[in-house]
Coordinates of N, CA and C in Angstrom, one line a residue:
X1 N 122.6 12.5 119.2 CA 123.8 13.3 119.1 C 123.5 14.8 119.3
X2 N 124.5 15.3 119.8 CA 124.2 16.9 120.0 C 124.8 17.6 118.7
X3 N 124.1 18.9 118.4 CA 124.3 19.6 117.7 C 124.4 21.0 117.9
X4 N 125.0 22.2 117.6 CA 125.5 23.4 118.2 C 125.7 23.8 116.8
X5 N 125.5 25.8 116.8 CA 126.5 26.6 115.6 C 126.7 26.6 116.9
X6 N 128.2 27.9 115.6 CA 129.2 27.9 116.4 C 129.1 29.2 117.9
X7 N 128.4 30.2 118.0 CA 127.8 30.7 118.8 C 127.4 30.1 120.4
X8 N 126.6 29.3 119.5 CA 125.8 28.4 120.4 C 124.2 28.8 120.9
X9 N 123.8 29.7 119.9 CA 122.2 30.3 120.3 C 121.8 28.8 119.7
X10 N 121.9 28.5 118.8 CA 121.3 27.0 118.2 C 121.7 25.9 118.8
X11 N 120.8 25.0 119.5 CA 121.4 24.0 120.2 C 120.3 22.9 120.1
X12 N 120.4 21.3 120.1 CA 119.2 20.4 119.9 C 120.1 19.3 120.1
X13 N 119.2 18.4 120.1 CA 120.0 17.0 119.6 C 119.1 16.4 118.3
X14 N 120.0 15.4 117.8 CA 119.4 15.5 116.6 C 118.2 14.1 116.7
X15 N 117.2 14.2 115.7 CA 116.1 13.3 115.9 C 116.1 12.1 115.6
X16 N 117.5 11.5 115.5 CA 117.7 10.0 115.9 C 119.2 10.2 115.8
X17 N 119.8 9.0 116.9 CA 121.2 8.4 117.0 C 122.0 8.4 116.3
X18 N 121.6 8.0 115.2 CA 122.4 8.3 113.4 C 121.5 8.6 112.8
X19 N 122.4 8.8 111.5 CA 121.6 9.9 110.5 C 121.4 8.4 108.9
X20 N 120.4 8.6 108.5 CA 120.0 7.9 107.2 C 121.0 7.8 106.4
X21 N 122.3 8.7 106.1 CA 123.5 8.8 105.7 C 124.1 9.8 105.6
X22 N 125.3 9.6 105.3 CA 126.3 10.9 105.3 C 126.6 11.3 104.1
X23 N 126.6 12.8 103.8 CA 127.5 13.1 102.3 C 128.2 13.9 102.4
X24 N 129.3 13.7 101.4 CA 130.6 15.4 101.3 C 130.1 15.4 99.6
X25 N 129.5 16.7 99.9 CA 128.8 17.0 98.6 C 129.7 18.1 98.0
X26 N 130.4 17.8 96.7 CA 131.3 18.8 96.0 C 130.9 19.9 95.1
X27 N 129.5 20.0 94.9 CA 129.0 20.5 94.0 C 129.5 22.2 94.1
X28 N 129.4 23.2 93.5 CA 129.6 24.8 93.8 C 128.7 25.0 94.8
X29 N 127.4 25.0 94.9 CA 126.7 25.8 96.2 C 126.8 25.2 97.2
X30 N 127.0 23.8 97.3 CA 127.9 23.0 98.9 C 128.9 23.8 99.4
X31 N 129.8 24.1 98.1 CA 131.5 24.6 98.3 C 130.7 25.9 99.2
X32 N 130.0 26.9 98.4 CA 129.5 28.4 98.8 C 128.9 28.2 100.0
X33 N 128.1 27.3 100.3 CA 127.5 27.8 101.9 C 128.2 27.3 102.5
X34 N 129.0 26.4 102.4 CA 130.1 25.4 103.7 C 131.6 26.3 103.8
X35 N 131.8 27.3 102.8 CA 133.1 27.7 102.6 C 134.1 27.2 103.1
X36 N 134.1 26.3 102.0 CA 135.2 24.9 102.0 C 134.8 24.0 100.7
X37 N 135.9 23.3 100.7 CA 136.6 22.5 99.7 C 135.2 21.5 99.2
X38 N 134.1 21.3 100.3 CA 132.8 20.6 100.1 C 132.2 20.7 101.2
X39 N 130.8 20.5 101.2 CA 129.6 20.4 102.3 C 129.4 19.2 103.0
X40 N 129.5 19.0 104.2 CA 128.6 17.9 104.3 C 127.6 17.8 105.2
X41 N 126.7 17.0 104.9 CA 125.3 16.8 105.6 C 124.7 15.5 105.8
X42 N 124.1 15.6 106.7 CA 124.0 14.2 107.6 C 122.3 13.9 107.4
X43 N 121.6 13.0 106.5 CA 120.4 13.0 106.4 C 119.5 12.2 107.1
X44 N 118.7 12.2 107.5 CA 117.2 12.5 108.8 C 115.8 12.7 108.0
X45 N 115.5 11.2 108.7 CA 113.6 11.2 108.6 C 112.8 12.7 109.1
X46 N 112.0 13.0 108.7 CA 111.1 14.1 108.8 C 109.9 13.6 110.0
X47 N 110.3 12.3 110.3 CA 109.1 11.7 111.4 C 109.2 12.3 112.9
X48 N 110.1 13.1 113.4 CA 110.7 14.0 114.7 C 110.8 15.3 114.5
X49 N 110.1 16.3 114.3 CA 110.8 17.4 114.0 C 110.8 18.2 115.5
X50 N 110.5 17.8 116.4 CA 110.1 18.0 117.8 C 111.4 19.1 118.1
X51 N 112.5 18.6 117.4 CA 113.5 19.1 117.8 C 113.5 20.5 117.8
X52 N 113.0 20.9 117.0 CA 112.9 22.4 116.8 C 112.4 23.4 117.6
X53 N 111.3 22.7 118.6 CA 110.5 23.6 119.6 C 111.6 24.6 120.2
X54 N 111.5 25.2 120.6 CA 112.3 26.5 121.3 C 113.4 27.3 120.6
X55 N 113.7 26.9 119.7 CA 114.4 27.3 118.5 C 113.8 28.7 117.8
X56 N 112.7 29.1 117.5 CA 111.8 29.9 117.0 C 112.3 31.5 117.5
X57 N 112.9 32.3 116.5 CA 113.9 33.2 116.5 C 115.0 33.7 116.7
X58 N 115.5 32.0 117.0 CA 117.2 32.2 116.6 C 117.8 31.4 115.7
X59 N 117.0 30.9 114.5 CA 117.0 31.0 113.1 C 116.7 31.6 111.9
X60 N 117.1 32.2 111.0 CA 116.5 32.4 110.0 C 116.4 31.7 108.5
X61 N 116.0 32.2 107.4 CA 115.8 30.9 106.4 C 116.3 31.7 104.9
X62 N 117.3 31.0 104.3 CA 117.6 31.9 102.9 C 116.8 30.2 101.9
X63 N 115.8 31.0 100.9 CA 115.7 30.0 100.2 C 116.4 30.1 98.7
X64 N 117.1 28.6 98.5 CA 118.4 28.3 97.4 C 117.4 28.3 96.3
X65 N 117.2 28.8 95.2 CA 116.2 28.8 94.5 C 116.7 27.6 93.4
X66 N 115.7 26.8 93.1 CA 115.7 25.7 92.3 C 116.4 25.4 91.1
X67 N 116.8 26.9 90.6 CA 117.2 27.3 89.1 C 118.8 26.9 89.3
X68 N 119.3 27.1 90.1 CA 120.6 26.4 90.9 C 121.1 25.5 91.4
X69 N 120.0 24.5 91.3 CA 120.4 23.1 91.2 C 120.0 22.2 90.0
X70 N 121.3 21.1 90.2 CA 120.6 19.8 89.6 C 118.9 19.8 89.3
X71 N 118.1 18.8 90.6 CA 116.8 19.1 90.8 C 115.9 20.0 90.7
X72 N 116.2 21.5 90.3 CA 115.4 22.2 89.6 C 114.6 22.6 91.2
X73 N 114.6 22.0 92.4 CA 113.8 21.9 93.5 C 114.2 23.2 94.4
X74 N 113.5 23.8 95.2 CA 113.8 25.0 95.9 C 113.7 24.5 97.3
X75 N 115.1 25.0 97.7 CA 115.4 24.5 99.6 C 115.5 25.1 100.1
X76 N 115.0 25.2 101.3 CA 114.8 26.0 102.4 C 116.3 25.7 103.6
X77 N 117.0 26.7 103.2 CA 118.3 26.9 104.1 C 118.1 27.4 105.2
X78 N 118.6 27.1 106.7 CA 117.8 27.6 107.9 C 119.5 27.8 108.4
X79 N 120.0 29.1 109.1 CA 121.3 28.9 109.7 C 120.7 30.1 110.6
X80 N 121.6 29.8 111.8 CA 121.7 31.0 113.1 C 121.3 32.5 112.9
X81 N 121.1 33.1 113.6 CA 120.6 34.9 113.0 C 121.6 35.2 113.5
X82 N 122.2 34.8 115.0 CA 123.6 35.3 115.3 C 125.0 35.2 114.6
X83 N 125.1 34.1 114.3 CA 126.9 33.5 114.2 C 126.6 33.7 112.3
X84 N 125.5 33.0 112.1 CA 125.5 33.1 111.1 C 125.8 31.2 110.2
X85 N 125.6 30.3 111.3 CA 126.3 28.8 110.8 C 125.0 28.5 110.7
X86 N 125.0 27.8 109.0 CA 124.3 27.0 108.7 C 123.7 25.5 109.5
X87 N 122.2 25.3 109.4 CA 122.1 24.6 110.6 C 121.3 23.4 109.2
X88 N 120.0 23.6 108.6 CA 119.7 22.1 108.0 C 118.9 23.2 107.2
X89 N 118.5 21.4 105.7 CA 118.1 22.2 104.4 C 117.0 20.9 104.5
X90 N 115.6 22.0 103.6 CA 114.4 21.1 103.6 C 114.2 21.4 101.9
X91 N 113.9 20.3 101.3 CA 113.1 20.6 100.2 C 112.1 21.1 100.0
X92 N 111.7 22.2 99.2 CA 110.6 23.1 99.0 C 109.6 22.1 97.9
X93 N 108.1 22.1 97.8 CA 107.3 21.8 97.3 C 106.8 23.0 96.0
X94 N 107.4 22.5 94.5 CA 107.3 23.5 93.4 C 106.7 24.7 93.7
X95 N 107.1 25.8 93.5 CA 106.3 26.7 93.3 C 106.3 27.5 94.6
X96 N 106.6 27.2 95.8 CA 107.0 27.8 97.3 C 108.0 28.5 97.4
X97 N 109.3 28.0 96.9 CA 109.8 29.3 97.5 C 110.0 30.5 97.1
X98 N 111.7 31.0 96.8 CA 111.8 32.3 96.2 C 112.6 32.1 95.0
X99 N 112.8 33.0 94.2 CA 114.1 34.0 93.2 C 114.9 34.7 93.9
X100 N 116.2 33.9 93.7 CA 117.2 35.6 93.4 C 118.2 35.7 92.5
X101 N 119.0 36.5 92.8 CA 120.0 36.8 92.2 C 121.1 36.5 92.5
X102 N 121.5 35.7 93.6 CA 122.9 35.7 94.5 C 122.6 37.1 95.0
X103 N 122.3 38.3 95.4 CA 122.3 38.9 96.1 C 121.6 39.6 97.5
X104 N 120.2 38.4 97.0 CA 119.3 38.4 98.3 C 118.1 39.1 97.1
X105 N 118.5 40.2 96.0 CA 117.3 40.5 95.2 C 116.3 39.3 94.8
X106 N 115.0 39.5 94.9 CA 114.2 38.8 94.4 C 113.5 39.1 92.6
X107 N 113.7 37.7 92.0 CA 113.8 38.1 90.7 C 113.3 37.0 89.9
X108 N 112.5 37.1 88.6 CA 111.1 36.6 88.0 C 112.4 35.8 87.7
X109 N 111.7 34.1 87.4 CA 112.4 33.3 86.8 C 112.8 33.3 85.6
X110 N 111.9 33.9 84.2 CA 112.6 34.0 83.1 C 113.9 35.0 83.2
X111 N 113.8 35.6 84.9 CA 115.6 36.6 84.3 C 116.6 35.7 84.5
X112 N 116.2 34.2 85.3 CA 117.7 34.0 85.7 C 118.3 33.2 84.8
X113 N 119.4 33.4 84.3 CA 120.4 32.9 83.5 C 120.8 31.3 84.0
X114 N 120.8 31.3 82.8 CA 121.2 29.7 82.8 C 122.4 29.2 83.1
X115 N 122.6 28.5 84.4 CA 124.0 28.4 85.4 C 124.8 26.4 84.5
X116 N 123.6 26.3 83.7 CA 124.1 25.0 83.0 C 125.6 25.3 82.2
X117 N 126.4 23.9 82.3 CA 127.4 23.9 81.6 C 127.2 23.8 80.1
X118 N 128.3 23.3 79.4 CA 127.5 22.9 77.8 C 127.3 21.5 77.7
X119 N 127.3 20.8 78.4 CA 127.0 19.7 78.4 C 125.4 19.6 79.0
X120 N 124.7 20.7 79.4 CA 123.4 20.7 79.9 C 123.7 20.6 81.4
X121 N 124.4 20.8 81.8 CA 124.7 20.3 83.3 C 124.8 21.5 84.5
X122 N 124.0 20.9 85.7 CA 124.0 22.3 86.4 C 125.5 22.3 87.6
X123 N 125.7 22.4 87.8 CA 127.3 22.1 88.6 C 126.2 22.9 90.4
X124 N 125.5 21.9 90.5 CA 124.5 22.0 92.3 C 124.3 20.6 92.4
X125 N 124.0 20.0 93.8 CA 123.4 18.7 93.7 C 122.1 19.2 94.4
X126 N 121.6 20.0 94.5 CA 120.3 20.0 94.7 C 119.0 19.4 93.5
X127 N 118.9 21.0 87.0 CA 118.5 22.1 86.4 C 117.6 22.9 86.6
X128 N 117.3 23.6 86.0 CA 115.8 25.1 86.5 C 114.6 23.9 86.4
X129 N 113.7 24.2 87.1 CA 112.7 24.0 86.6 C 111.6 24.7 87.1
X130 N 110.3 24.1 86.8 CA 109.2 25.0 86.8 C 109.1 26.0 88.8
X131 N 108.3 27.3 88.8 CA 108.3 27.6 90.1 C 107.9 28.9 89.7
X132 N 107.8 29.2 90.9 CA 107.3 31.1 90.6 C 107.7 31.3 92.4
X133 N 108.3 32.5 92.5 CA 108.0 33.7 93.7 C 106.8 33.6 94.8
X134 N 106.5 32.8 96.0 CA 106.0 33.2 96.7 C 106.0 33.8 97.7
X135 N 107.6 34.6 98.3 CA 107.4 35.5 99.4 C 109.0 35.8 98.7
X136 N 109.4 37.0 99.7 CA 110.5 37.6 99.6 C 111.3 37.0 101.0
X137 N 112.5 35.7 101.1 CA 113.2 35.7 102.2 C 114.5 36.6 102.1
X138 N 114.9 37.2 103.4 CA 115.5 37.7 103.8 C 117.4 37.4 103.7
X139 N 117.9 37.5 102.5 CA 119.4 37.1 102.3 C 119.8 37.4 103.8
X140 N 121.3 36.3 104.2 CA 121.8 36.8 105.5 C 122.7 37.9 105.1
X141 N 122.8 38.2 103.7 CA 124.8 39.5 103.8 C 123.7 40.6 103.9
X142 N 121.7 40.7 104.0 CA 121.6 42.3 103.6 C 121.5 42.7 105.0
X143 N 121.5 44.3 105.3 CA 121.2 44.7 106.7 C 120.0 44.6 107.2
X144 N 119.0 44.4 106.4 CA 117.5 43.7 106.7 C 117.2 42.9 107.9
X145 N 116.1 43.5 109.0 CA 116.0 41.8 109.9 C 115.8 40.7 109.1
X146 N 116.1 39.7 109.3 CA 115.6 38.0 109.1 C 114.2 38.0 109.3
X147 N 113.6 37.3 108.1 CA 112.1 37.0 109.0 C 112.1 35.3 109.2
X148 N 111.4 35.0 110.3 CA 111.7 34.1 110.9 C 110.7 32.8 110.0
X149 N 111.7 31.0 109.6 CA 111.0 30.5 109.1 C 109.6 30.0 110.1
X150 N 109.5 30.1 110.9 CA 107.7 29.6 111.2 C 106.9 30.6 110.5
X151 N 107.2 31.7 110.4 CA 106.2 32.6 109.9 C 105.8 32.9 108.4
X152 N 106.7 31.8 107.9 CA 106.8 32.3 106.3 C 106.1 30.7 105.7
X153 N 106.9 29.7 106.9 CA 106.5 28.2 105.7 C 105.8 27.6 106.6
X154 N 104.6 26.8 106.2 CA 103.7 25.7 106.6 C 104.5 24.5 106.9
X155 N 104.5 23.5 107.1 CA 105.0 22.1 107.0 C 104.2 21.5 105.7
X156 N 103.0 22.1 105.4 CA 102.7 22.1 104.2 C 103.9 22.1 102.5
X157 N 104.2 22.7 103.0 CA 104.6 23.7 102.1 C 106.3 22.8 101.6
X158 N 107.0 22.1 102.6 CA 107.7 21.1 102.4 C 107.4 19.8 101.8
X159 N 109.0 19.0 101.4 CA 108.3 18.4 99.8 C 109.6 17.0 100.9
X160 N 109.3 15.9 100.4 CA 110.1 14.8 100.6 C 110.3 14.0 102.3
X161 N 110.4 12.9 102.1 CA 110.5 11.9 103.8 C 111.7 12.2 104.7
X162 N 112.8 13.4 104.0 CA 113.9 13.6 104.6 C 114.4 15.0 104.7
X163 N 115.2 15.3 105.5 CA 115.9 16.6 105.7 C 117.1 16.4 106.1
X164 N 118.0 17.4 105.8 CA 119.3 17.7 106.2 C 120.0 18.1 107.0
X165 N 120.9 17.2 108.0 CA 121.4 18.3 109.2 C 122.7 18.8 108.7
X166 N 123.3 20.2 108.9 CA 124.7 20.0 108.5 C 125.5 19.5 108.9
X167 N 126.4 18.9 108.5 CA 127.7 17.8 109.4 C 128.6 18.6 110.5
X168 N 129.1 19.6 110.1 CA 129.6 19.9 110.9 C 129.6 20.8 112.5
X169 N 127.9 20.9 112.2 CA 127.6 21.0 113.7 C 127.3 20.1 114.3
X170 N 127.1 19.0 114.0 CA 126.9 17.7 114.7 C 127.9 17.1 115.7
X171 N 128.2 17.0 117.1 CA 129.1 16.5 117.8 C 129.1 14.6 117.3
X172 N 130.6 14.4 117.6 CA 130.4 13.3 117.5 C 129.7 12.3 116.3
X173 N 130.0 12.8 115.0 CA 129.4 12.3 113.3 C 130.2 11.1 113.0
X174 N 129.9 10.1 113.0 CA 130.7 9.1 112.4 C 131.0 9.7 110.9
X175 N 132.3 10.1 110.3 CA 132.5 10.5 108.6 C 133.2 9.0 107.9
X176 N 133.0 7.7 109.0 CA 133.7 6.9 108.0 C 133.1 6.6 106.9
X177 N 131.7 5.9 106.8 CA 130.8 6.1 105.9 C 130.1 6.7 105.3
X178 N 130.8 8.1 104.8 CA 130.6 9.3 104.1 C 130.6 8.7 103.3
X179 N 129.2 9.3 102.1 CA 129.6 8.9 100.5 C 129.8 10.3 99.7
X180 N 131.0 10.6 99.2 CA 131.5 11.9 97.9 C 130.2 12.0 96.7
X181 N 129.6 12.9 96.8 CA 128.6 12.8 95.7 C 129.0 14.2 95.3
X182 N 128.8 13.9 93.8 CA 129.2 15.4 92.5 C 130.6 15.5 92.5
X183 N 131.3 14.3 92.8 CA 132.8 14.9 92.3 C 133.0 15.2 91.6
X184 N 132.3 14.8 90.0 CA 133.1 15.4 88.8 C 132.7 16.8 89.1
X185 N 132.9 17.6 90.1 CA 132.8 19.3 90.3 C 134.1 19.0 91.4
X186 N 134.6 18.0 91.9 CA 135.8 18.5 93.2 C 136.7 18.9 92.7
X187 N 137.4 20.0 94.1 CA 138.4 20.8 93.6 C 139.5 20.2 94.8
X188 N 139.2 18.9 94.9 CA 140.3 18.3 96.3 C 139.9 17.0 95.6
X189 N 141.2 16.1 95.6 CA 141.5 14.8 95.5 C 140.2 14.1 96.3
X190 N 139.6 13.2 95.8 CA 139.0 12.1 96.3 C 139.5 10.8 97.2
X191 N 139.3 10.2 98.6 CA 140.3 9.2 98.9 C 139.8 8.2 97.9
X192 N 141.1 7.0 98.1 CA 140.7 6.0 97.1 C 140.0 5.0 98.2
X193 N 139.6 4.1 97.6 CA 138.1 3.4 98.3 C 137.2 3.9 99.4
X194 N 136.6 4.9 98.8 CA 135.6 5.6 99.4 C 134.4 5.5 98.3
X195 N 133.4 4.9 99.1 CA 131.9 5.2 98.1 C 132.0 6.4 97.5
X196 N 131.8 6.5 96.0 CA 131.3 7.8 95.5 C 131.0 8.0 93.9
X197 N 130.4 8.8 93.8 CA 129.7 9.2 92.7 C 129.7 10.8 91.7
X198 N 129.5 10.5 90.8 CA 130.3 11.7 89.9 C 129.0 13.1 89.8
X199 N 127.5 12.3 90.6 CA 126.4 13.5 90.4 C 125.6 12.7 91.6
X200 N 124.4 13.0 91.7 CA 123.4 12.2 92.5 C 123.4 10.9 92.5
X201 N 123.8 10.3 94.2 CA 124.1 9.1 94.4 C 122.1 8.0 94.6
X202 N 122.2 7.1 93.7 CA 121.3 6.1 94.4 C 120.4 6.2 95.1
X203 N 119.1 6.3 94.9 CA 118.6 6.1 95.8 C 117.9 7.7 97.1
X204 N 118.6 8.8 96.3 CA 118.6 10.1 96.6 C 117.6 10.5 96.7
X205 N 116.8 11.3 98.0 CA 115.8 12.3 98.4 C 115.6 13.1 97.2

């Protein structure tokens, strides 16, 4: 399948014909980087990354710091330097990525506040857990260049057999077999007989 932002500096096809599966993920930080009602993402073996060749500075990387999700885990968000559309998210290996603040500031983990509900609950589908600060990435709102992710992450340095493309740069995404995961966070009706789940579905990366 081809894949495009909306620009079009970012262009590939994706590293197999379908994707491992589809989600419309309701959680708050889906809602915030998809700015929309939910995210969806289309998930992919890590056995192709080929795709990427020529890509190498018309990406940049904000990493979602772990304290913000479910998983406690830090992801490496990769979208356009131009347009600015979100392009795919990799799981960070403890301790890799960054802090912030929602502002792009970089910031020790005992400052950040606890985003849990009172039920213990983090409203991300990616709770805190353990990590520390190893580089400073580049928020996309500050006036700052981007620094570019080959220069900052190893393939080392990535955690899990899968990665994220976003859905809707994907041409041509089959969404029938989308599964709704984190509804109990939607702020739009659910269809009725659609797979779904009220936090992390089954079987989850």
């Amino acid at each position: 399948m081809n894949a495009s932002c909306q620009c079009g500096d970012v262009q590939f096809r994706t590293p197999a014909a379908e994707p491992l599966a589809v989600y419309h993920c309701h959680c708050r930080e889906c809602r915030r980087q998809s700015s929309s009602a939910y995210g969806t993402s289309a998930v992919f073996a890590v056995d192709d990354m080929s795709f990427l060749d020529g890509l190498a500075g018309k990406m940049s990387m904000y990493v979602r710091p772990g304290s913000r999700a479910r998983t406690g885990r830090d992801m490496a968000c990769y979208f356009c330097t131009r347009c600015g559309s979100r392009v795919m998210h990799r799981y960070l290996k403890r301790g890799t990525g960054a802090q912030d603040d929602g502002d792009g500031n970089v910031i020790a983990r005992d400052d950040i506040d606890d985003k849990s509900d009172k039920n213990g609950r983090t409203d991300s589908c990616g709770g805190g857990g353990d990590g520390y600060m190893r580089q400073s990435v580049t928020h996309p709102s500050t006036g700052q260049q981007p620094r570019q992710p080959s220069h900052d992450l190893k393939e080392g340095d990535f955690d899990g057999a899968t990665f994220t493309i976003k859905g809707g740069i994907i041409a041509n995404l089959d969404y029938t077999s989308a599964v709704h995961i984190y509804t109990e966070h939607a702020v739009v009706p659910i269809p009725k007989g659609v797979e779904q789940y009220p936090g992390t579905p089954p079987g989850s990366p």
